[in-house]
Structures are given as C-alpha cells and as structure tokens.
Amino acid sequence: MTETPSQRLVAALRTTAQSYAAGDQVAPCAVLWTDPERLWLDVMPALQAVLPELFVLGSYAPAQRSGPALWLRCIEARLVDGAPPHDTTPLFYLPGTSREQLRAAEDSPPELAALVELQYRGAMWLHVNGKEWTPYAFLVSRYGGLELDVAKDQATLDALAGALPALLGAPIAQLQGRHLDSEFFNGLVAPDATGLLLRWLADPEAFKKSRSATEWKAFCQQCKSDAGFDPVKDGPFKAAGLLATRLNHWGKVWQRFAEAPANYPGVVEWLKRAAPKAPGMFDTAEVWPSINESEERALQSALELLVDRPQDEVIRGVAALEERHAERRAYPWQKLSLSPLATALQPLAQLAELCQTAPGAPTPDVYAAAYASIGWRVDAAALATMAACGSPEQHGAVLGTLRAVYLPWLEHTARHLQQLIHADGQTVSRRTQAIEPAPGRMVVFADGLRMDVAQQLAERLAAIGIETTQDWEWSAIPSVTATAKPATSPMADLVTGGAGADEFATRLIASEQLLTQDRFVATLKERRWQFLGADDTGDPSGSAWTEAGALDKRGHTEGWKLARSVDTEVRDMVSRITALLTAGWTELVVVTDHGWLLMPGGLPKVELKAFLTETRWSRCAALKADAQTDVHTFKWHWNPSVMMASPPGAGSYRAGIEYSHGGVSLQEMVTPVIRITSVLPGGGAARLVEAKWLGAKCRVLVAGPSAGVRVDVRTSQTDPATSLLADKQARDTTADGRVTIFLENDADIGKPAEIVLLDSSGQVIHCLTTTLGQ
C-alpha cells in the first residue's frame, strides 16, 4: 500500500514515544507536541482518527479528545475516562504553545502550569535542531522528515497551510522527484482539470467515491468547460480516445501524463481499450500502448532472426533496428517498463557499432595498451546490454543477438593476443616491480576488477571529487587467482611455482609450503604490511593491504547476470575507498589479479583430452610434461617448465560456462591499476574516535571537522536499510562532534554491528566495529 505523509507523521510521533533506552531510562509518560503558530491545528481531526492516543490542549470536549491542561494531566495519570492503556504513551498536541514557554516554568502562563512538569518525565517531538516541527520542516527534512523538494517563498508557505489536510493523504511516491511550490499546493485545494482528469481516468470508480457530491459536480463542470468532455455522459472510453488525439486541452493532459505516467497507471488500460482495431497511418506507438506492444513483438522477432546470422549481417540488422525503434525510448511506455527491448537495444546498438572492426597490433604490449585505452569500451557496451536484460524468456532475443555480435569479436581479439604472446616467448613480463611499503600507502586488491568495470569505478570517484590516474598491468599466466594474486602483491619475490599438479598455486620459497590465504597474510605482516579486514581502516602511518569487492565470486555463481550486480559492486568499492581516504591514507593503489570473459549461453566448448593434463579448468589446463598437442601453449608464470594450454580464442574446456577466466585474452590478461593520491574535497578528515555504550544508548565522539556529518549504526556498512536506530535515520553531530544515539530495539544488545560516519551526501567516510550495548 502506498505510504502517505500522514502515515509517516504518525510513525514519527510514535517513534518519539519509543525513543528511550530500556534498562537505562523509563518510558516517557507523554509526548508533548508544541506548535506556537498553530500550523498543525487543521489536521488534528484527521490525525486523531488514526491516533487514538492523540489529545489536544483546548476547550473541554472529551468526545473530541480535547481539554485544558489539568484534564490532560488526568489523562496522563489515567484518572479519567478516555485515557489510553498504560502501555500506550499519550500524545499531547499543544497549539499556541512553544517549547520556551514550557521551559520557563516560573514564567509560563497559568493555563499551562499543569503541563510544565511533564517535559521532565516525558518527551518532546522536536526537530533534530531542537526547534518545533513545522509542516515545511517535516516535508523537507532528511532527518525524520520526508526529504521533499519544497520552495521556501512566502506564497508557497501560505499555500501549504491551506493544503495541509489534502497533502497528508497524498501518496509520498507522487510527491518525490518534483518541485513543490505554491501552484502545486493550491492545486491540491482547488485542482485544475488536468490532474483530476488523469486521476479519474486512472480509476474512475475509485475517484468518484473519493469525492464529495460537491467536489464531483465541480469536477464534471471543469471537464466540460476546459476539455469539452462530460465524465458522466461520455465515460472513460471516450476520454482515452480524446487523450490520444492530443488536441486542444487534451494536449496539456497528455503532456502531464507523459511526464509521469507511473502516477496514472490505469490510463494505460483505457488507452489499450480505446486503441483502433485497424491502426491508420497517423496512429503511432507514442500514444497507443497496444501499438508499442506490437512494435516490441516485431523487434523481438527481428532480433530472433539475427541470432544465428553472420556477424556483419547482424551488425547491419541491429543498426537498422536501432534507427527504427530508438524514438520509442522517449515515449511514456519506457518509464512504465513497457519497452524493455527498445531499452536494451540502445547499448546493443553501441556494441554492434564498436564490433564492426577487430583491431590488431604488432606486439603484445602495443595490443594491451590499445585495449586499455579504448578497446574496453566494447566490453562495457556488452555489459550494459546484459545489465538491461531481465529474464531469458523476455530478453532471450537480445542476449542471442549480443552473442552473435560480441563472440566473434572476442574470438578474433583473443586469438590474436594468443598468437602474439606465443611468438614472443610464450609468456608476458610484468611492467612494474612489486609494490614497496611506504607511509600512508594502501593497496586495495579487488578480485576480478576487469578494465571496463575499473573505468566505471574511476568515473564514480571523479563524480565525488576523488582524482585518479589509470594504468594497466599484465595478469599472470594463467590468469587465475592462485597464480595472479601473488604476482600483484608486495611479496611476489617470496614465492615460486612447484609442479603442474599444484593447480597453479604458488609455494613459499623459504618453506616450500603452498601459499594459503593464512600464509599470505602472515607473510605480508612479516614485510611490515598491515592486513586489513573488509571494514578496518588501520594505521595510516604505515602500509597496508586490504581486499574489497565480490565481482569474481558473483561471476562464478551468477553467470551473465553478473552484469546486473556490477553497479552495486562499484558503489561498495567507492564507499570503501572514501572511508580509507578519510581515515588518513594518502596513497591508494587499486589492483586486481585478472579480468574475465562473460558470454550469455556459454563460451564455445573446446576439446582437450584429459590424459594430456595434470589439471584442467574451463579456460586453462596444466599439461603433463610429455603431452603433445597442437594448441597454443604458454609458460606458467611461476615455473616456465610447466606448460599451460589455453583454449583457442574465447573457448572453454567445459560446456555451459558463461563466466570464466584463466585463459589468454585481453579481458583476462590486461588488468587495471588505479592510483589515488588526492584527498577528499573540502579536506574533510572527520573520524569516529570514541563510542561508549550504556545499555541501548551510545555516546559517540567525532574528531575533525564535523559540520554536515551524521552517525548511524548498521549491520551492513553501506546499506542504510540495515540501520538499527529508531526510524532508521542517521543522527547529526553537535558543533563539538558529539551525538547520542539509541537503538530501536534493545533486544539487539550483544550483537555485532558497525557505527558509521556519513558525509553530507550519505557516503560512508569512516566506521567502527562495535558490539551493541557493550
């Protein structure tokens, strides 16, 4: 059910009654709602209908839950009829009364004297700045309010006062994403025929039932005068036909609908009913959703015909389809997700254009540099196409066409790189030496950070003012974590390769033991590198290694659907990098072990006899010493005497593999290196330095510039929905960096969580691991 401001207001009031630390505090005896300007008075009847514990300071009228101060005290003491149960905190609305009047106990008016003492045993519903909540503040505040965009001129404030009763019943979803001004609020009180007409057409019966007889009559009169249409005599079927003409007043109505069609979902069904059975030359998909559906079916059929065609034919076909269907992305139906194929066609057309030519180069390094410069854009377009796809049933034709365009390009570029490396000694040499420790240097290892995803990461960082420099580096052969991760680490000179039966895992030179993750961490520490957990920030005066992201893990489990998770992964990496910079690290180097191939429907199956291999994966195999094969072979990075076979092109030794790495291709072998040396904009270095729990209450201290920062407690650092605070709203700090926070549920005491520090945009800039209540 759609949430309304009224429901949110009720929740805020009740949350105030529950915002206390059980075991450290007693429940408030009452919640006092002061309103010196009487701005909320007109909505009291509506609120009392849904808040049986709400009472109003005023003339004695028990039936209306209104009475003088002494009567309210009797309600609080449960001494008169009509008082709420003992386990329900009464809410006292005090029109014409300010917080200052109550606090000035000796000077408060006699009629308030009976209530003064309640401010000490009760709670007050106040804005986080300590002032009374006004309707305007409740609408715009991001801390306990609705965070809406509302103009602040006097005309808007006046209009808001009159529109408040109607506004509280409006769906919040229809208020978000638009600028609310005097025209909007006046329209709620005396709406124009345009908005009302669309609301009526969206659900005629429900609309009429929601209007009084007077309002319904006024609406019909407005329709007759403005639109030349009688809702009673003509009905919604004719209205839909007139809407599609977009003539005269109906043009204005259509424009309103096209701007936000999701606000009027029922209109689509009436347009389908009113659509011509035999569309004429002037009937278009722009106004008739049924014609748009026909265009979607035609697009699907056309794509299905391209699936098994040669690449050059598919590229021409996709370009022709894009020319025909691109304009449909500007129609209202896309906003309603009714043009999914036209939406996915946009990145598919970009992919087709980029795949018209497959580049070559004279040497591996030149080829890799060209890919790192512009070649990655092909993979980015393919990834964007997959990300735009839903189920295979709905988007199977798009995925099949992508395969027809993308796979030949992958095959060609992979084969060319394989030939170049094979002719150049069957191996590649890393371009840089192992990273040395240095004060303030942090290495962020992101498993499976492919070049195109790294470009997204750099763009996201640039958008929040974090400057980066980008370079590339070779992965190791084979491009699997067991081989490539040690090669990119600060301890590359301490490991070597054993036999082919080791499955490309390295061994410590000193002990000849296999390099496990525990030994990896221990060896790093021996070299004066800190190893930081996923949310630790460490000591910036030294050097550290940390690991972030789950791209590779997701790829192995999700296949081509990994494309839909990339945005989340990039966002999490941005948050992690931001937190590390804020913690004081002055140089971040983002590295990875390998990239990957991603192909809906699976990489082409390539045969390799099992008796030739020591171990075999989808994109690589360790050959036995006496194996004879006609495929290209390459030297293992850590032991050149062990030869690795890589499937020709983009092939796989296993069938049905959509995501894989380990072979020799640009995507797997050319990895990004991102260096970050700039500080966050504004020089902010706010940090959480202390958190003291007293039961469900925690006093937090922030060091450094604290203007605009907020504190939250979460079970997942980057997910606001996991907040454990009352109303799930982060709390502002005081000017000296202090804030007291309360858990919503004291049953959470004893559980692990994280105290997070947020900047003004909501990004996590620092965090502390904590045990709740301890």
JSON list of C-alpha atoms in Angstrom, two decimals, residues 18-87:
[
{"chain": "A", "resi": 18, "resn": "GLN", "atom": "CA", "xyz": [9.59, 4.73, 21.99]},
{"chain": "A", "resi": 19, "resn": "SER", "atom": "CA", "xyz": [12.98, 6.50, 21.78]},
{"chain": "A", "resi": 20, "resn": "TYR", "atom": "CA", "xyz": [14.38, 5.61, 25.13]},
{"chain": "A", "resi": 21, "resn": "ALA", "atom": "CA", "xyz": [16.93, 3.10, 26.31]},
{"chain": "A", "resi": 22, "resn": "ALA", "atom": "CA", "xyz": [15.25, 0.28, 28.20]},
{"chain": "A", "resi": 23, "resn": "GLY", "atom": "CA", "xyz": [17.35, -0.51, 31.23]},
{"chain": "A", "resi": 24, "resn": "ASP", "atom": "CA", "xyz": [18.84, 2.98, 31.24]},
{"chain": "A", "resi": 25, "resn": "GLN", "atom": "CA", "xyz": [15.69, 5.07, 31.06]},
{"chain": "A", "resi": 26, "resn": "VAL", "atom": "CA", "xyz": [11.99, 4.69, 31.79]},
{"chain": "A", "resi": 27, "resn": "ALA", "atom": "CA", "xyz": [9.42, 5.18, 29.09]},
{"chain": "A", "resi": 28, "resn": "PRO", "atom": "CA", "xyz": [8.22, 8.79, 28.69]},
{"chain": "A", "resi": 29, "resn": "CYS", "atom": "CA", "xyz": [4.94, 9.48, 30.46]},
{"chain": "A", "resi": 30, "resn": "ALA", "atom": "CA", "xyz": [3.73, 11.53, 27.48]},
{"chain": "A", "resi": 31, "resn": "VAL", "atom": "CA", "xyz": [4.91, 13.09, 24.22]},
{"chain": "A", "resi": 32, "resn": "LEU", "atom": "CA", "xyz": [4.49, 16.86, 24.07]},
{"chain": "A", "resi": 33, "resn": "TRP", "atom": "CA", "xyz": [3.92, 18.38, 20.63]},
{"chain": "A", "resi": 34, "resn": "THR", "atom": "CA", "xyz": [4.34, 22.14, 20.82]},
{"chain": "A", "resi": 35, "resn": "ASP", "atom": "CA", "xyz": [3.08, 24.31, 17.96]},
{"chain": "A", "resi": 36, "resn": "PRO", "atom": "CA", "xyz": [3.32, 28.05, 18.76]},
{"chain": "A", "resi": 37, "resn": "GLU", "atom": "CA", "xyz": [1.91, 29.13, 15.37]},
{"chain": "A", "resi": 38, "resn": "ARG", "atom": "CA", "xyz": [-0.94, 26.56, 15.34]},
{"chain": "A", "resi": 39, "resn": "LEU", "atom": "CA", "xyz": [0.26, 25.33, 11.93]},
{"chain": "A", "resi": 40, "resn": "TRP", "atom": "CA", "xyz": [-0.93, 21.75, 12.52]},
{"chain": "A", "resi": 41, "resn": "LEU", "atom": "CA", "xyz": [-4.30, 22.57, 14.08]},
{"chain": "A", "resi": 42, "resn": "ASP", "atom": "CA", "xyz": [-6.41, 21.94, 10.95]},
{"chain": "A", "resi": 43, "resn": "VAL", "atom": "CA", "xyz": [-5.22, 18.35, 10.59]},
{"chain": "A", "resi": 44, "resn": "MET", "atom": "CA", "xyz": [-5.93, 17.28, 14.16]},
{"chain": "A", "resi": 45, "resn": "PRO", "atom": "CA", "xyz": [-9.34, 15.65, 13.40]},
{"chain": "A", "resi": 46, "resn": "ALA", "atom": "CA", "xyz": [-7.78, 13.54, 10.66]},
{"chain": "A", "resi": 47, "resn": "LEU", "atom": "CA", "xyz": [-4.80, 12.58, 12.82]},
{"chain": "A", "resi": 48, "resn": "GLN", "atom": "CA", "xyz": [-6.96, 11.74, 15.83]},
{"chain": "A", "resi": 49, "resn": "ALA", "atom": "CA", "xyz": [-8.88, 9.32, 13.62]},
{"chain": "A", "resi": 50, "resn": "VAL", "atom": "CA", "xyz": [-5.72, 7.23, 13.20]},
{"chain": "A", "resi": 51, "resn": "LEU", "atom": "CA", "xyz": [-4.02, 8.14, 16.51]},
{"chain": "A", "resi": 52, "resn": "PRO", "atom": "CA", "xyz": [-6.37, 7.21, 19.37]},
{"chain": "A", "resi": 53, "resn": "GLU", "atom": "CA", "xyz": [-3.70, 8.29, 21.86]},
{"chain": "A", "resi": 54, "resn": "LEU", "atom": "CA", "xyz": [-3.62, 11.88, 20.49]},
{"chain": "A", "resi": 55, "resn": "PHE", "atom": "CA", "xyz": [-5.17, 14.57, 22.71]},
{"chain": "A", "resi": 56, "resn": "VAL", "atom": "CA", "xyz": [-5.43, 18.33, 22.11]},
{"chain": "A", "resi": 57, "resn": "LEU", "atom": "CA", "xyz": [-4.98, 21.21, 24.54]},
{"chain": "A", "resi": 58, "resn": "GLY", "atom": "CA", "xyz": [-8.10, 23.32, 24.18]},
{"chain": "A", "resi": 59, "resn": "SER", "atom": "CA", "xyz": [-11.66, 23.72, 25.35]},
{"chain": "A", "resi": 60, "resn": "TYR", "atom": "CA", "xyz": [-13.21, 20.91, 27.35]},
{"chain": "A", "resi": 61, "resn": "ALA", "atom": "CA", "xyz": [-14.69, 18.43, 24.84]},
{"chain": "A", "resi": 62, "resn": "PRO", "atom": "CA", "xyz": [-13.83, 14.86, 25.94]},
{"chain": "A", "resi": 63, "resn": "ALA", "atom": "CA", "xyz": [-15.67, 13.33, 22.99]},
{"chain": "A", "resi": 64, "resn": "GLN", "atom": "CA", "xyz": [-13.24, 15.15, 20.68]},
{"chain": "A", "resi": 65, "resn": "ARG", "atom": "CA", "xyz": [-10.30, 14.29, 22.96]},
{"chain": "A", "resi": 66, "resn": "SER", "atom": "CA", "xyz": [-9.77, 17.96, 23.76]},
{"chain": "A", "resi": 67, "resn": "GLY", "atom": "CA", "xyz": [-9.44, 19.67, 27.11]},
{"chain": "A", "resi": 68, "resn": "PRO", "atom": "CA", "xyz": [-7.44, 22.05, 29.35]},
{"chain": "A", "resi": 69, "resn": "ALA", "atom": "CA", "xyz": [-4.04, 21.31, 30.87]},
{"chain": "A", "resi": 70, "resn": "LEU", "atom": "CA", "xyz": [-5.40, 19.82, 34.09]},
{"chain": "A", "resi": 71, "resn": "TRP", "atom": "CA", "xyz": [-7.60, 17.40, 32.12]},
{"chain": "A", "resi": 72, "resn": "LEU", "atom": "CA", "xyz": [-4.55, 16.34, 30.07]},
{"chain": "A", "resi": 73, "resn": "ARG", "atom": "CA", "xyz": [-2.70, 15.62, 33.33]},
{"chain": "A", "resi": 74, "resn": "CYS", "atom": "CA", "xyz": [-5.62, 13.43, 34.37]},
{"chain": "A", "resi": 75, "resn": "ILE", "atom": "CA", "xyz": [-5.35, 11.62, 31.03]},
{"chain": "A", "resi": 76, "resn": "GLU", "atom": "CA", "xyz": [-1.64, 11.05, 31.67]},
{"chain": "A", "resi": 77, "resn": "ALA", "atom": "CA", "xyz": [-2.41, 9.73, 35.15]},
{"chain": "A", "resi": 78, "resn": "ARG", "atom": "CA", "xyz": [-5.23, 7.52, 33.75]},
{"chain": "A", "resi": 79, "resn": "LEU", "atom": "CA", "xyz": [-7.71, 9.12, 36.18]},
{"chain": "A", "resi": 80, "resn": "VAL", "atom": "CA", "xyz": [-10.49, 9.94, 33.70]},
{"chain": "A", "resi": 81, "resn": "ASP", "atom": "CA", "xyz": [-12.41, 8.06, 31.05]},
{"chain": "A", "resi": 82, "resn": "GLY", "atom": "CA", "xyz": [-10.91, 8.02, 27.58]},
{"chain": "A", "resi": 83, "resn": "ALA", "atom": "CA", "xyz": [-7.29, 7.68, 28.73]},
{"chain": "A", "resi": 84, "resn": "PRO", "atom": "CA", "xyz": [-5.12, 5.28, 26.69]},
{"chain": "A", "resi": 85, "resn": "PRO", "atom": "CA", "xyz": [-3.96, 1.94, 28.11]},
{"chain": "A", "resi": 86, "resn": "HIS", "atom": "CA", "xyz": [-0.96, 2.01, 30.45]},
{"chain": "A", "resi": 87, "resn": "ASP", "atom": "CA", "xyz": [1.30, 0.52, 27.77]}
]
